[in-house]
Coordinates of C-alpha atoms in Angstrom, one line a residue:
M6 CA 101.9 165.4 135.0
T7 CA 102.7 163.7 138.4
N8 CA 104.9 161.0 138.9
A9 CA 101.8 158.9 140.0
T10 CA 100.4 159.2 136.7
R11 CA 103.6 158.4 134.7
T12 CA 104.4 154.9 133.6
Y13 CA 107.6 152.9 133.4
E14 CA 109.2 150.0 131.7
V15 CA 112.7 148.5 132.6
R16 CA 114.1 146.3 129.7
T17 CA 116.9 144.0 131.0
Y18 CA 119.7 142.5 129.1
G19 CA 122.6 140.2 130.1
C20 CA 123.3 138.4 133.3
Q21 CA 121.6 137.8 136.9
M22 CA 123.5 140.9 138.3
N23 CA 121.6 142.8 135.5
V24 CA 118.5 141.4 136.4
H25 CA 118.9 141.9 140.0
D26 CA 120.3 145.6 139.3
S27 CA 116.5 145.7 137.6
E28 CA 114.7 144.8 140.4
R29 CA 116.5 147.7 142.2
L30 CA 115.4 150.0 139.3
T31 CA 112.1 148.9 139.5
G32 CA 111.9 149.5 143.4
L33 CA 113.5 152.8 143.0
L34 CA 111.0 154.0 140.4
E35 CA 108.1 152.8 142.3
G36 CA 109.3 154.5 145.3
A37 CA 109.6 157.8 143.5
G38 CA 105.9 157.4 142.7
Y39 CA 106.0 155.8 139.0
A40 CA 103.9 152.9 138.1
P41 CA 104.4 150.0 135.9
V42 CA 103.0 150.2 132.4
E43 CA 100.1 147.9 132.0
S44 CA 99.9 148.2 128.2
G45 CA 101.3 150.2 125.3
L46 CA 104.1 152.5 125.4
A47 CA 105.5 153.7 129.0
D48 CA 106.2 157.3 129.7
I49 CA 109.6 156.3 131.0
I50 CA 111.6 153.4 129.4
V51 CA 115.0 152.3 131.2
F52 CA 117.7 150.1 129.4
N53 CA 119.8 148.3 131.7
T54 CA 122.4 147.0 129.3
C55 CA 125.3 144.5 128.8
A56 CA 128.6 144.9 127.5
V57 CA 129.5 141.2 127.6
R58 CA 126.9 139.9 124.9
E59 CA 127.9 139.9 121.1
N60 CA 126.4 143.1 119.2
A61 CA 125.3 144.6 122.5
D62 CA 125.8 148.0 121.4
N63 CA 124.2 147.4 118.0
K64 CA 121.1 146.0 119.7
L65 CA 120.8 148.9 121.9
Y66 CA 121.3 151.7 119.1
G67 CA 118.6 149.9 117.0
N68 CA 116.4 150.1 119.9
L69 CA 117.0 153.5 120.4
G70 CA 116.5 154.5 117.0
M71 CA 113.1 153.1 116.8
L72 CA 112.2 155.0 120.1
G73 CA 113.7 158.4 118.7
E74 CA 110.9 158.5 116.1
I75 CA 108.4 157.8 118.7
K76 CA 109.7 159.9 121.0
R77 CA 109.6 163.0 118.9
E78 CA 105.8 162.5 118.6
T79 CA 105.4 161.8 122.4
P80 CA 105.8 165.1 124.6
G81 CA 107.2 164.0 128.0
M82 CA 108.4 160.8 127.3
Q83 CA 111.7 159.7 128.6
I84 CA 114.5 157.4 127.7
A85 CA 117.3 156.2 130.3
V86 CA 120.3 154.0 129.7
G87 CA 122.2 152.3 132.4
G88 CA 124.3 149.2 132.9
C89 CA 127.7 148.1 131.6
L90 CA 127.4 149.5 128.2
A91 CA 126.4 152.9 129.6
Q92 CA 129.5 152.7 131.8
K93 CA 131.6 151.9 128.7
D94 CA 130.2 154.3 126.2
R95 CA 129.4 157.2 128.3
D96 CA 130.3 159.8 125.7
T97 CA 129.0 157.9 122.7
I98 CA 125.2 157.4 123.7
I99 CA 124.3 160.9 123.6
K100 CA 126.1 161.8 120.4
R101 CA 124.5 158.7 118.7
A102 CA 121.2 159.1 120.5
P103 CA 120.5 162.8 121.5
W104 CA 116.9 162.1 122.4
V105 CA 118.1 160.2 125.3
D106 CA 117.4 161.9 128.7
V107 CA 119.7 160.0 131.1
V108 CA 122.7 158.1 131.1
F109 CA 123.8 156.4 134.3
G110 CA 126.7 153.8 135.2
T111 CA 126.8 150.6 137.1
H112 CA 128.0 152.3 140.2
N113 CA 125.0 154.8 140.7
I114 CA 121.8 153.3 139.8
G115 CA 120.5 154.9 143.0
S116 CA 120.7 158.3 141.3
L117 CA 118.0 157.3 138.5
P118 CA 114.8 158.9 139.9
A119 CA 117.1 162.2 140.4
L120 CA 118.4 162.3 137.1
L121 CA 114.9 161.8 135.4
E122 CA 113.5 164.8 137.5
R123 CA 116.7 166.8 136.7
A124 CA 116.7 165.9 133.0
R125 CA 112.8 166.9 132.7
H126 CA 113.2 170.3 134.7
N127 CA 116.4 171.4 132.8
Q128 CA 115.3 170.1 129.4
E129 CA 118.6 168.5 128.7
A130 CA 120.3 165.4 128.7
Q131 CA 121.9 164.0 132.2
V132 CA 124.9 161.9 132.2
E133 CA 126.3 160.7 135.5
I134 CA 128.7 158.0 135.3
L135 CA 130.7 157.1 138.9
E136 CA 133.9 155.4 138.9
A137 CA 133.4 153.9 142.3
L138 CA 130.3 152.2 143.8
E139 CA 128.1 154.8 145.4
T140 CA 125.9 152.5 147.2
F141 CA 126.0 148.9 147.3
P142 CA 123.1 147.8 145.1
S143 CA 121.2 145.5 147.9
D144 CA 120.9 148.5 150.0
L145 CA 118.6 150.2 147.4
P146 CA 114.9 149.4 147.4
T147 CA 113.6 146.6 145.2
K148 CA 110.5 145.3 143.6
R149 CA 111.2 141.5 142.9
D150 CA 109.8 139.8 140.0
S151 CA 109.0 136.6 141.9
T152 CA 107.3 135.9 145.2
Y153 CA 109.0 132.8 145.8
A154 CA 112.5 133.1 144.8
G155 CA 115.3 136.1 145.3
W156 CA 118.6 136.9 144.3
V157 CA 120.9 138.3 146.9
S158 CA 124.2 140.0 146.0
I159 CA 127.0 139.3 148.4
S160 CA 129.5 141.0 146.3
V161 CA 130.0 143.2 143.3
G162 CA 133.1 143.5 140.8
C163 CA 136.2 141.4 140.1
N164 CA 139.6 141.3 140.8
N165 CA 140.6 138.9 138.0
T166 CA 141.9 140.1 134.6
C167 CA 140.4 137.3 132.0
T168 CA 141.4 138.8 128.8
F169 CA 138.0 138.3 127.0
C170 CA 136.2 139.9 129.7
I171 CA 135.4 143.7 130.2
V172 CA 133.4 143.6 133.5
P173 CA 136.2 144.5 135.8
S174 CA 136.7 147.7 133.8
L175 CA 133.1 148.5 134.3
R176 CA 132.1 147.2 137.6
G177 CA 135.4 147.9 139.4
K178 CA 137.3 145.7 142.1
E179 CA 135.5 143.6 144.1
K180 CA 133.7 144.9 147.0
D181 CA 132.0 142.3 149.5
R182 CA 129.1 142.8 151.8
R183 CA 129.5 142.2 155.4
P184 CA 128.1 138.7 156.5
G185 CA 125.5 140.1 158.7
D186 CA 124.0 142.3 156.2
V187 CA 123.7 139.5 153.6
L188 CA 121.8 137.3 156.2
A189 CA 119.7 140.1 157.0
E190 CA 118.5 140.7 153.4
V191 CA 118.2 136.8 153.0
Q192 CA 116.0 136.7 156.2
A193 CA 114.0 139.2 155.0
L194 CA 113.1 137.6 151.6
V195 CA 112.3 134.5 153.6
D196 CA 109.9 136.6 155.9
D197 CA 108.4 137.8 152.7
G198 CA 107.5 134.3 151.6
A199 CA 110.3 133.3 149.7
V200 CA 111.6 129.8 150.0
E201 CA 114.5 129.9 147.5
V202 CA 117.6 132.3 147.3
T203 CA 120.4 132.8 145.0
L204 CA 123.6 134.3 146.1
L205 CA 125.2 136.4 143.7
G206 CA 128.8 137.5 142.6
Q207 CA 131.0 138.2 139.9
N208 CA 133.2 135.2 141.3
V209 CA 131.0 134.3 144.1
N210 CA 133.3 132.2 146.0
T211 CA 136.1 134.7 146.5
Y212 CA 133.6 136.3 148.8
G213 CA 135.5 137.6 151.9
V214 CA 138.7 138.8 150.1
E215 CA 137.9 142.5 150.9
F216 CA 137.8 141.8 154.8
G217 CA 140.4 139.1 154.8
D218 CA 138.8 135.7 155.4
K219 CA 139.3 133.0 152.6
G220 CA 136.7 130.8 154.2
A221 CA 133.7 133.3 154.4
F222 CA 132.1 131.9 151.4
A223 CA 131.7 128.3 152.9
K224 CA 130.8 129.9 156.3
L225 CA 128.2 132.0 154.4
L226 CA 126.8 128.9 153.1
R227 CA 126.4 127.2 156.4
A228 CA 125.0 130.0 157.9
C229 CA 122.3 130.3 155.4
G230 CA 121.3 126.6 156.4
E231 CA 120.2 127.7 160.1
I232 CA 117.4 130.0 158.4
K233 CA 114.4 128.5 159.1
G234 CA 112.1 128.4 156.2
L235 CA 114.5 128.7 153.6
E236 CA 114.5 125.7 151.6
R237 CA 116.8 126.0 148.8
V238 CA 120.1 127.9 148.4
R239 CA 122.0 128.4 145.0
F240 CA 125.0 130.6 144.1
T241 CA 126.5 131.9 140.9
S242 CA 129.0 132.0 139.5
P243 CA 132.2 130.5 141.1
H244 CA 135.6 130.8 139.9
P245 CA 137.5 127.3 139.6
A246 CA 140.9 129.0 140.6
A247 CA 139.4 129.8 144.0
F248 CA 136.8 126.9 144.5
T249 CA 138.2 125.1 147.7
D250 CA 137.4 122.0 149.6
D251 CA 135.5 123.8 152.3
V252 CA 133.0 125.0 150.1
I253 CA 132.3 121.6 148.7
E254 CA 132.0 120.4 152.2
A255 CA 129.7 123.2 153.0
M256 CA 127.4 122.1 150.1
A257 CA 127.4 118.7 151.0
E258 CA 126.5 119.3 154.6
T259 CA 124.3 122.0 154.7
P260 CA 120.7 120.6 153.7
N261 CA 119.2 123.5 152.0
V262 CA 122.4 124.1 149.8
M263 CA 121.2 122.4 146.5
P264 CA 123.1 119.9 144.6
S265 CA 123.8 122.2 141.5
L266 CA 126.9 123.8 140.6
H267 CA 127.4 126.2 137.7
M268 CA 131.1 126.6 137.3
P269 CA 132.6 128.2 134.1
L270 CA 135.3 126.1 132.3
Q271 CA 135.4 128.6 129.1
S272 CA 138.1 126.3 127.6
G273 CA 139.6 122.9 128.1
S274 CA 142.9 123.5 126.5
D275 CA 145.6 124.5 129.1
K276 CA 147.1 126.9 126.4
V277 CA 144.2 128.8 125.6
L278 CA 143.2 129.1 129.4
K279 CA 146.7 130.5 129.7
D280 CA 146.1 132.9 126.9
M281 CA 142.6 133.9 128.8
R282 CA 144.5 134.6 132.0
R283 CA 142.4 131.9 133.6
S284 CA 144.4 130.9 136.7
Y285 CA 143.5 127.4 136.6
R286 CA 144.1 124.5 134.0
S287 CA 142.0 121.4 132.9
D288 CA 143.3 118.8 135.6
K289 CA 142.4 121.4 138.5
Y290 CA 138.8 121.9 136.8
L291 CA 138.4 118.0 136.5
G292 CA 139.6 117.6 140.1
I293 CA 137.0 119.9 141.4
I294 CA 134.3 118.1 139.4
E295 CA 135.6 114.8 140.8
R296 CA 135.4 116.0 144.5
V297 CA 132.0 117.8 144.0
R298 CA 130.5 114.2 142.8
N299 CA 132.3 112.0 145.5
L300 CA 130.4 114.3 148.1
I301 CA 127.4 115.1 146.2
P302 CA 126.8 112.1 143.8
D303 CA 123.4 113.6 142.8
A304 CA 124.9 117.1 141.8
A305 CA 124.1 118.4 138.2
I306 CA 127.0 120.4 137.2
T307 CA 126.6 123.1 134.4
T308 CA 129.3 125.5 132.7
D309 CA 130.1 128.0 130.3
I310 CA 132.5 127.4 127.2
I311 CA 134.0 129.9 124.7
V312 CA 134.6 128.3 121.3
G313 CA 137.2 130.2 119.0
F314 CA 139.4 132.3 121.2
P315 CA 142.5 133.8 119.2
G316 CA 144.9 131.1 118.7
E317 CA 142.9 128.4 119.4
T318 CA 144.0 125.3 117.5
E319 CA 142.1 122.2 116.4
E320 CA 144.2 120.6 119.1
D321 CA 143.2 123.1 121.6
F322 CA 139.5 122.5 120.5
Q323 CA 139.7 118.8 120.9
E324 CA 140.9 119.2 124.6
T325 CA 137.6 121.2 125.2
M326 CA 135.8 118.4 123.7
R327 CA 137.8 116.0 126.0
V328 CA 137.1 118.0 129.1
V329 CA 133.4 118.4 128.3
A330 CA 132.8 114.5 127.6
E331 CA 134.5 113.6 131.1
S332 CA 132.8 116.5 133.1
R333 CA 129.4 115.0 132.2
F334 CA 127.8 118.7 132.5
S335 CA 124.1 118.6 132.9
A336 CA 123.8 121.9 130.4
S337 CA 126.7 123.7 128.8
Y338 CA 126.3 127.5 127.9
T339 CA 128.5 127.7 124.9
F340 CA 129.2 131.0 123.1
Q341 CA 131.3 131.8 120.0
Y342 CA 134.2 134.2 120.6
S343 CA 133.6 137.6 119.7
K344 CA 135.8 140.7 120.0
R345 CA 135.2 143.2 122.8
P346 CA 136.5 146.5 122.5
G347 CA 138.7 147.6 125.5
T348 CA 139.5 143.7 126.2
P349 CA 143.1 142.6 125.9
A350 CA 142.0 139.7 123.7
A351 CA 140.6 141.9 120.9
D352 CA 144.3 142.8 120.2
L353 CA 145.6 139.3 120.3
P354 CA 146.9 137.8 116.8
D355 CA 145.6 134.7 115.1
Q356 CA 141.7 136.2 115.6
L357 CA 139.9 132.9 113.9
P358 CA 137.8 133.2 110.6
K359 CA 133.9 133.4 111.4
A360 CA 133.7 129.9 109.4
V361 CA 136.1 128.1 111.6
V362 CA 134.8 129.2 114.9
Q363 CA 131.2 128.3 113.5
E364 CA 132.1 124.9 112.4
R365 CA 133.5 124.0 115.9
Y366 CA 130.7 125.7 117.6
E367 CA 128.2 123.2 115.8
R368 CA 130.6 120.2 116.7
L369 CA 130.6 121.4 120.5
M370 CA 126.6 121.7 120.5
A371 CA 126.3 118.4 119.2
L372 CA 128.5 116.8 121.9
V373 CA 126.9 119.0 124.7
N374 CA 123.4 118.1 123.7
D375 CA 124.3 114.4 123.7
V376 CA 126.1 114.5 127.1
A377 CA 123.1 116.4 128.7
L378 CA 120.6 114.0 127.0
K379 CA 122.5 111.2 128.5
E380 CA 122.5 112.7 131.9
N381 CA 119.0 113.5 132.1
Q382 CA 118.0 110.1 130.8
L383 CA 119.6 109.1 134.1
Q384 CA 117.0 110.7 135.9
I385 CA 114.2 108.7 134.5
G386 CA 112.3 106.8 137.0
R387 CA 113.4 109.0 140.2
T388 CA 111.1 110.8 142.2
V389 CA 111.9 114.5 142.6
E390 CA 110.8 117.5 144.3
I391 CA 109.9 120.4 142.1
L392 CA 109.3 124.2 143.2
V393 CA 106.9 125.3 140.6
A394 CA 107.4 128.4 138.7
N395 CA 105.5 130.9 136.7
N396 CA 106.0 130.7 133.0
E397 CA 108.9 128.6 132.8
G398 CA 107.4 126.2 130.2
R399 CA 106.7 128.2 126.9
K400 CA 104.4 125.1 125.7
D401 CA 102.6 124.3 129.2
E402 CA 99.2 125.7 128.2
A403 CA 99.2 123.8 124.9
T404 CA 100.3 120.6 126.6
N405 CA 98.3 120.9 130.0
R406 CA 101.5 120.9 132.0
M407 CA 102.9 123.2 134.5
S408 CA 106.9 123.7 135.1
G409 CA 109.5 124.1 137.9
R410 CA 112.8 123.3 139.0
A411 CA 114.1 120.2 140.7
R412 CA 116.5 120.5 143.5
D413 CA 119.4 120.1 141.2
N414 CA 117.9 122.8 139.0
R415 CA 116.8 120.8 136.2
L416 CA 113.6 122.0 134.4
V417 CA 110.7 119.8 135.0
H418 CA 107.4 119.9 133.0
F419 CA 104.8 117.9 134.8
E420 CA 101.3 116.8 134.1
I421 CA 98.6 117.3 136.8
P422 CA 96.0 114.3 137.4
E423 CA 92.7 115.2 136.5
G424 CA 91.1 116.2 139.6
A425 CA 93.9 116.5 141.7
E426 CA 95.0 120.0 143.2
R427 CA 96.7 122.4 141.1
P428 CA 99.8 123.8 142.7
R429 CA 100.5 127.8 142.8
P430 CA 103.9 129.1 141.9
G431 CA 106.0 128.6 144.9
D432 CA 104.3 125.5 145.9
M433 CA 106.4 122.2 146.0
I434 CA 105.1 119.0 144.1
T435 CA 106.6 115.5 144.1
A436 CA 106.4 113.9 140.8
R437 CA 108.4 110.9 139.1
I438 CA 110.5 111.7 136.1
T439 CA 109.2 109.6 132.7
G440 CA 111.2 111.5 130.0
A441 CA 114.3 113.5 129.1
A442 CA 115.3 115.8 126.6
P443 CA 118.6 117.8 126.4
Y444 CA 117.0 120.9 128.0
H445 CA 114.1 119.3 130.3
L446 CA 112.7 116.6 131.8
L447 CA 109.1 115.2 132.0
A448 CA 107.2 114.0 134.7
D449 CA 104.1 112.5 133.7
D450 CA 103.6 109.6 136.1
L451 CA 100.2 110.4 137.8
S452 CA 100.7 107.9 140.3
A453 CA 103.4 109.5 142.0
Y454 CA 101.9 113.0 142.1
S455 CA 101.5 115.1 145.3
V456 CA 101.4 118.9 146.2
R457 CA 102.9 120.5 149.3
R458 CA 101.6 124.1 150.0
T459 CA 104.4 126.7 150.9
T460 CA 104.7 130.1 152.4
A461 CA 105.8 131.1 149.1
G462 CA 102.7 129.7 147.4
D463 CA 100.9 131.9 150.1
A464 CA 102.7 135.0 149.0
W465 CA 101.9 134.6 145.5
D466 CA 98.1 134.4 146.4
R467 CA 98.7 137.8 148.5
A468 CA 100.2 139.3 145.2
E469 CA 97.6 138.4 143.2
A470 CA 95.1 139.6 145.1
A471 CA 97.0 142.9 145.7
S472 CA 97.2 143.5 142.0
C473 CA 93.5 142.6 142.0
S474 CA 93.7 139.4 140.4
V475 CA 92.2 136.1 141.2
P476 CA 95.1 133.5 142.3
A477 CA 96.3 131.7 139.2
T478 CA 94.6 128.4 138.3
S479 CA 96.4 127.8 135.1
S480 CA 100.1 127.9 134.1
G481 CA 99.6 131.5 132.8
G482 CA 99.8 134.5 135.1
A483 CA 100.7 138.2 135.4
A484 CA 104.1 137.9 136.6
Q485 CA 107.4 137.7 134.6
S486 CA 109.6 134.8 134.1
V487 CA 112.1 134.1 136.8
S488 CA 115.4 132.2 136.3
L489 CA 115.9 130.2 139.5
G490 CA 119.9 130.7 139.7
L491 CA 121.2 130.2 136.2
P492 CA 120.4 131.8 132.6
T493 CA 117.6 130.6 130.6
L494 CA 119.3 127.8 128.3
K495 CA 118.0 128.2 124.7
K496 CA 118.1 125.5 122.0
P497 CA 120.5 126.5 119.2
E498 CA 118.8 127.6 115.9

């Protein structure tokens, strides 16, 4: 069987860095001659794993167990495991799932095609985990999930030592790309039809530390503002300790840098922040929020919060509630603390009972949902520009709506007037907000509706034609869902 007749599927878990890595894995596989699976089971299944999410290992081994039985009855099928969990559990995966063919780490994703060939030729598992970065991910071939939006890694790795996080030990110290390489990739995406780019880094605003320029990130934002045809620039995720006024000023003064900021809080308690080794305190965090809103009044600010960190008291938790209320987040990605083997926090005393963590989590969720709803209700009556997305709204077909993101990254479901032009993914529409919920906005004022066709919409048409499809005339489509700069926010069960 030749590569051209073998199909692949990449299954991705975790953050945008993993999604971006999966685009590289897809590009590598197609460059090696493999084809994406259209239906049924692929010949090659690649798991791009995350070690941060709760029960990540259980989910992986559960999936591997189900595939193990199928593989025994499917000659030639191959299974590969990469990403953070592979970097961490390099010696465990093959022991627990000996039918896995390839295990590769976060530093050598470019080796995947060669490892698959070697495993097939030698008829034995190939495990290759490098301790240092082999090739910067953005230097590898890629196949983007979206024709209208793209991610660009400006750095990988992390120099911080947060006690709850295992990322630094898996992805290594921060490595920064040269500004010219970053801007060249951004330009290439725009030339290919993208109108939105999200700059990625574990701590995106510490960019420049490796080559000694503390102002490099603000300069990079301003340089993106000079790229013709680039309509929207986002970035994720910055670290509050390194968030400086020059970045706020660059955001405010660069028209295509969007009025949205995702800045992890983690906790509002200074004691807990100290225990987490987060090198800022609540007053500094709130000060950043205030300065952002002074210069960018319409900014939508989102955050990450951990509930139930070891030693967190009720007083500590109330501090988190206070900071959340004062910050007026448009969305909060809230997680219950759980032990991560290999992190300092896993060995801290005073691990909290599950029942206590759950009860606090529910109280916090009630507050963040209430705050988000009130913030979204302030949008009612405003006319906004929306970048039309593909498959952002799960109920679009039933409600005869389409969906997209406003400039501030809020998700908007909009109605199309009868007989009006139907936009393509990547086009821009103008609509007036008529309703709000904690997780989305509605724009059903038909009198305000208009469409602006874009080069990104043209790129969508070309991609559809290349796949022997007819340009999409409904909210459906063959392309995968794309997150425009932030993880998808799901309602609590």
